GROMACS .gro file of C-alpha atoms in nm:
model
  250
    1UNK     CA    1  -0.510   1.751  -1.865
    2UNK     CA    2  -0.271   1.769  -1.622
    3UNK     CA    3   0.134   1.734  -1.663
    4UNK     CA    4   0.282   1.678  -1.406
    5UNK     CA    5   0.599   1.564  -1.257
    6UNK     CA    6   0.573   1.236  -0.994
    7UNK     CA    7   0.797   1.056  -0.766
    8UNK     CA    8   0.691   0.682  -0.667
    9UNK     CA    9   0.915   0.517  -0.428
   10UNK     CA   10   0.970   0.763  -0.092
   11UNK     CA   11   1.063   0.649   0.254
   12UNK     CA   12   1.000   0.758   0.577
   13UNK     CA   13   1.191   0.746   0.930
   14UNK     CA   14   0.942   0.489   0.985
   15UNK     CA   15   1.218   0.263   0.729
   16UNK     CA   16   1.489   0.215   0.954
   17UNK     CA   17   1.690   0.198   0.708
   18UNK     CA   18   1.580   0.636   0.618
   19UNK     CA   19   1.785   0.910   0.708
   20UNK     CA   20   1.650   1.121   0.967
   21UNK     CA   21   1.541   1.374   0.793
   22UNK     CA   22   1.285   1.203   0.605
   23UNK     CA   23   0.998   1.373   0.823
   24UNK     CA   24   0.687   1.459   0.712
   25UNK     CA   25   0.703   1.889   0.645
   26UNK     CA   26   1.053   1.779   0.505
   27UNK     CA   27   0.949   1.544   0.264
   28UNK     CA   28   0.657   1.774   0.145
   29UNK     CA   29   0.927   2.052   0.109
   30UNK     CA   30   1.148   1.929  -0.110
   31UNK     CA   31   0.905   1.821  -0.351
   32UNK     CA   32   0.718   2.118  -0.339
   33UNK     CA   33   1.022   2.281  -0.377
   34UNK     CA   34   1.212   2.031  -0.688
   35UNK     CA   35   0.838   2.150  -0.888
   36UNK     CA   36   0.677   1.816  -0.806
   37UNK     CA   37   0.315   1.738  -0.772
   38UNK     CA   38   0.285   1.367  -0.726
   39UNK     CA   39   0.424   1.116  -0.429
   40UNK     CA   40   0.369   0.784  -0.288
   41UNK     CA   41   0.494   0.687   0.028
   42UNK     CA   42   0.607   0.352   0.010
   43UNK     CA   43   0.766   0.209   0.396
   44UNK     CA   44   0.930  -0.077   0.446
   45UNK     CA   45   0.596  -0.360   0.467
   46UNK     CA   46   0.391  -0.087   0.632
   47UNK     CA   47   0.092   0.227   0.583
   48UNK     CA   48   0.188   0.397   0.938
   49UNK     CA   49   0.342   0.711   0.804
   50UNK     CA   50   0.150   0.793   0.537
   51UNK     CA   51  -0.145   0.988   0.712
   52UNK     CA   52   0.126   1.202   0.910
   53UNK     CA   53   0.252   1.328   0.518
   54UNK     CA   54  -0.089   1.352   0.383
   55UNK     CA   55  -0.157   1.565   0.660
   56UNK     CA   56   0.148   1.739   0.594
   57UNK     CA   57   0.053   1.789   0.212
   58UNK     CA   58  -0.306   1.945   0.298
   59UNK     CA   59  -0.351   2.288   0.125
   60UNK     CA   60  -0.048   2.244  -0.137
   61UNK     CA   61  -0.085   2.116  -0.482
   62UNK     CA   62   0.098   1.754  -0.371
   63UNK     CA   63  -0.102   1.521  -0.374
   64UNK     CA   64   0.073   1.162  -0.185
   65UNK     CA   65  -0.067   0.871  -0.297
   66UNK     CA   66  -0.098   0.608  -0.021
   67UNK     CA   67   0.198   0.317  -0.059
   68UNK     CA   68   0.403   0.030   0.039
   69UNK     CA   69   0.705  -0.126  -0.096
   70UNK     CA   70   0.624  -0.455   0.061
   71UNK     CA   71   0.861  -0.745   0.010
   72UNK     CA   72   0.761  -1.111  -0.065
   73UNK     CA   73   0.803  -1.451  -0.057
   74UNK     CA   74   1.058  -1.431  -0.281
   75UNK     CA   75   1.246  -1.182  -0.156
   76UNK     CA   76   1.163  -0.934  -0.446
   77UNK     CA   77   1.057  -0.599  -0.385
   78UNK     CA   78   0.686  -0.466  -0.501
   79UNK     CA   79   0.518  -0.067  -0.489
   80UNK     CA   80   0.195  -0.149  -0.403
   81UNK     CA   81  -0.006   0.179  -0.431
   82UNK     CA   82  -0.350   0.285  -0.381
   83UNK     CA   83  -0.602   0.621  -0.393
   84UNK     CA   84  -0.721   0.606   0.009
   85UNK     CA   85  -0.534   0.586   0.230
   86UNK     CA   86  -0.882   0.300   0.394
   87UNK     CA   87  -0.717   0.089   0.138
   88UNK     CA   88  -0.326   0.071   0.231
   89UNK     CA   89  -0.512  -0.014   0.552
   90UNK     CA   90  -0.703  -0.261   0.442
   91UNK     CA   91  -0.367  -0.353   0.244
   92UNK     CA   92  -0.148  -0.379   0.574
   93UNK     CA   93  -0.444  -0.565   0.768
   94UNK     CA   94  -0.329  -0.847   0.493
   95UNK     CA   95   0.042  -0.812   0.538
   96UNK     CA   96   0.028  -0.773   0.915
   97UNK     CA   97  -0.099  -1.150   0.853
   98UNK     CA   98   0.203  -1.252   0.700
   99UNK     CA   99   0.488  -1.110   0.844
  100UNK     CA  100   0.693  -1.369   1.078
  101UNK     CA  101   0.599  -1.207   1.388
  102UNK     CA  102   0.987  -1.079   1.510
  103UNK     CA  103   1.150  -0.789   1.691
  104UNK     CA  104   1.319  -0.493   1.538
  105UNK     CA  105   1.688  -0.456   1.687
  106UNK     CA  106   1.740  -0.108   1.652
  107UNK     CA  107   2.130  -0.129   1.679
  108UNK     CA  108   2.158  -0.356   1.378
  109UNK     CA  109   1.827  -0.197   1.177
  110UNK     CA  110   1.759   0.126   1.315
  111UNK     CA  111   1.501   0.270   1.471
  112UNK     CA  112   1.118   0.273   1.319
  113UNK     CA  113   0.947   0.562   1.409
  114UNK     CA  114   0.643   0.670   1.310
  115UNK     CA  115   0.591   1.054   1.365
  116UNK     CA  116   0.331   1.318   1.309
  117UNK     CA  117   0.244   1.504   1.041
  118UNK     CA  118   0.479   1.793   1.184
  119UNK     CA  119   0.740   1.560   1.237
  120UNK     CA  120   0.747   1.501   1.646
  121UNK     CA  121   0.760   1.144   1.755
  122UNK     CA  122   0.450   0.896   1.831
  123UNK     CA  123   0.611   0.585   1.892
  124UNK     CA  124   0.862   0.342   1.803
  125UNK     CA  125   0.735  -0.012   1.545
  126UNK     CA  126   0.884  -0.286   1.707
  127UNK     CA  127   0.797  -0.558   1.454
  128UNK     CA  128   1.066  -0.588   1.231
  129UNK     CA  129   0.985  -0.400   0.915
  130UNK     CA  130   1.310  -0.550   0.697
  131UNK     CA  131   1.152  -0.871   0.631
  132UNK     CA  132   0.976  -1.088   0.369
  133UNK     CA  133   0.638  -1.198   0.413
  134UNK     CA  134   0.503  -1.553   0.341
  135UNK     CA  135   0.300  -1.414   0.013
  136UNK     CA  136   0.431  -1.527  -0.317
  137UNK     CA  137   0.447  -1.165  -0.593
  138UNK     CA  138   0.124  -1.299  -0.771
  139UNK     CA  139  -0.011  -1.323  -0.400
  140UNK     CA  140   0.071  -0.967  -0.359
  141UNK     CA  141  -0.045  -0.921  -0.717
  142UNK     CA  142  -0.376  -1.070  -0.683
  143UNK     CA  143  -0.466  -0.868  -0.377
  144UNK     CA  144  -0.379  -0.567  -0.418
  145UNK     CA  145  -0.573  -0.563  -0.778
  146UNK     CA  146  -0.904  -0.661  -0.511
  147UNK     CA  147  -0.857  -0.345  -0.331
  148UNK     CA  148  -0.801  -0.197  -0.621
  149UNK     CA  149  -0.481  -0.074  -0.582
  150UNK     CA  150  -0.115  -0.142  -0.822
  151UNK     CA  151   0.214  -0.308  -0.830
  152UNK     CA  152   0.503  -0.225  -0.971
  153UNK     CA  153   0.788  -0.411  -0.950
  154UNK     CA  154   1.043  -0.191  -0.781
  155UNK     CA  155   1.447  -0.126  -0.883
  156UNK     CA  156   1.362  -0.436  -1.101
  157UNK     CA  157   1.718  -0.396  -1.250
  158UNK     CA  158   1.926  -0.359  -0.909
  159UNK     CA  159   2.122  -0.657  -0.787
  160UNK     CA  160   1.937  -0.657  -0.387
  161UNK     CA  161   1.599  -0.697  -0.402
  162UNK     CA  162   1.523  -0.653  -0.787
  163UNK     CA  163   1.244  -0.941  -0.982
  164UNK     CA  164   1.529  -1.004  -1.259
  165UNK     CA  165   1.801  -1.085  -0.977
  166UNK     CA  166   1.588  -1.250  -0.774
  167UNK     CA  167   1.336  -1.415  -1.086
  168UNK     CA  168   1.566  -1.402  -1.349
  169UNK     CA  169   1.225  -1.300  -1.559
  170UNK     CA  170   0.909  -1.039  -1.539
  171UNK     CA  171   0.635  -1.338  -1.465
  172UNK     CA  172   0.426  -1.309  -1.843
  173UNK     CA  173   0.099  -1.436  -1.597
  174UNK     CA  174   0.147  -1.084  -1.408
  175UNK     CA  175  -0.032  -0.837  -1.573
  176UNK     CA  176   0.203  -0.504  -1.459
  177UNK     CA  177   0.103  -0.151  -1.571
  178UNK     CA  178   0.494  -0.102  -1.515
  179UNK     CA  179   0.821  -0.153  -1.392
  180UNK     CA  180   1.050   0.070  -1.208
  181UNK     CA  181   1.376   0.100  -1.291
  182UNK     CA  182   1.668   0.174  -1.016
  183UNK     CA  183   1.775   0.583  -1.081
  184UNK     CA  184   2.157   0.457  -1.181
  185UNK     CA  185   2.010   0.291  -1.463
  186UNK     CA  186   1.931   0.497  -1.758
  187UNK     CA  187   1.665   0.474  -1.948
  188UNK     CA  188   1.758   0.494  -2.294
  189UNK     CA  189   2.031   0.136  -2.210
  190UNK     CA  190   1.749  -0.037  -1.979
  191UNK     CA  191   1.618  -0.277  -2.313
  192UNK     CA  192   1.956  -0.329  -2.414
  193UNK     CA  193   2.101  -0.388  -2.052
  194UNK     CA  194   1.792  -0.632  -1.985
  195UNK     CA  195   1.619  -0.726  -2.293
  196UNK     CA  196   1.388  -0.871  -2.071
  197UNK     CA  197   1.207  -0.493  -1.978
  198UNK     CA  198   1.130  -0.468  -2.381
  199UNK     CA  199   0.765  -0.427  -2.411
  200UNK     CA  200   0.708  -0.307  -2.044
  201UNK     CA  201   0.600   0.092  -1.945
  202UNK     CA  202   0.943   0.205  -1.728
  203UNK     CA  203   0.940   0.504  -1.415
  204UNK     CA  204   1.217   0.520  -1.233
  205UNK     CA  205   1.231   0.551  -0.912
  206UNK     CA  206   1.437   0.819  -0.682
  207UNK     CA  207   1.384   0.494  -0.406
  208UNK     CA  208   1.483   0.794  -0.181
  209UNK     CA  209   1.565   0.739   0.130
  210UNK     CA  210   1.689   1.085   0.211
  211UNK     CA  211   1.569   1.445   0.065
  212UNK     CA  212   1.809   1.479  -0.207
  213UNK     CA  213   1.632   1.082  -0.324
  214UNK     CA  214   1.351   1.270  -0.470
  215UNK     CA  215   1.385   1.359  -0.796
  216UNK     CA  216   1.023   1.348  -0.954
  217UNK     CA  217   1.162   1.218  -1.361
  218UNK     CA  218   0.818   1.093  -1.445
  219UNK     CA  219   0.621   1.321  -1.622
  220UNK     CA  220   0.280   1.236  -1.634
  221UNK     CA  221   0.009   1.414  -1.845
  222UNK     CA  222  -0.345   1.303  -1.703
  223UNK     CA  223  -0.664   1.469  -1.569
  224UNK     CA  224  -0.648   1.345  -1.217
  225UNK     CA  225  -0.380   1.194  -0.975
  226UNK     CA  226  -0.556   0.877  -0.932
  227UNK     CA  227  -0.478   0.464  -1.001
  228UNK     CA  228  -0.684   0.442  -1.274
  229UNK     CA  229  -0.540   0.787  -1.508
  230UNK     CA  230  -0.196   0.625  -1.418
  231UNK     CA  231  -0.266   0.351  -1.573
  232UNK     CA  232  -0.386   0.450  -1.895
  233UNK     CA  233  -0.057   0.694  -1.845
  234UNK     CA  234   0.156   0.438  -1.850
  235UNK     CA  235  -0.050   0.216  -2.125
  236UNK     CA  236  -0.010   0.630  -2.317
  237UNK     CA  237  -0.401   0.535  -2.358
  238UNK     CA  238  -0.689   0.786  -2.407
  239UNK     CA  239  -0.447   1.067  -2.444
  240UNK     CA  240  -0.300   1.050  -2.083
  241UNK     CA  241   0.127   0.980  -2.066
  242UNK     CA  242   0.426   0.927  -1.920
  243UNK     CA  243   0.702   0.941  -1.982
  244UNK     CA  244   1.105   0.955  -1.778
  245UNK     CA  245   1.246   1.291  -1.824
  246UNK     CA  246   1.630   1.323  -1.882
  247UNK     CA  247   1.883   1.436  -1.616
  248UNK     CA  248   1.869   1.793  -1.826
  249UNK     CA  249   1.504   1.837  -1.757
  250UNK     CA  250   1.498   1.830  -1.422
   0.00000   0.00000   0.00000
């Protein structure tokens, strides 16, 4: 079994709200310096910079999972995580068909930059990414499951785009493998402040829009950094486990 630290919620400069320092080599360097062995790249409604980060991490002990922070029809943010880039790219096709055809306004939202593995500019993403899909949260979960991925509602406690704020509850018919709480919420009081979270495995995300937000406070005991192993770890099943480290141990 491997014991490793993971951060499941990292943005790059493709997300218009991310800082310009969120370049592939900088992200990889920051994660390695912090002793993090697993990250997921989760830009808003896009997978465009995943391969660049994976290439930047090649030859290191950092695994980069393909992902996306999806904004559903209900304006809920969810993390869609996959094993392989090809799965994420197929999901991108579904997402593209569900997004409104709107142009980004860089002066208002920020630039959406596609870059290569050394952080060099490749192109601007002109389509607006900070918008809702026409897919419901249930439809997102079903289609991601078909592709072999998992859906983890993001920063569920946050007022903006959090599941508890937007819906008021965790949909009981959707078997989410875990729920992400924001870095501002202390895990010890999460279920006290939000009783709806009781019974669900929790992870804590940095929602990293700047390098200092790559915290990696999730400690996993797994065989390999794969989606199937994550599912077991979240359930503390078959010798796998997942826990949130305290700030004093990171």
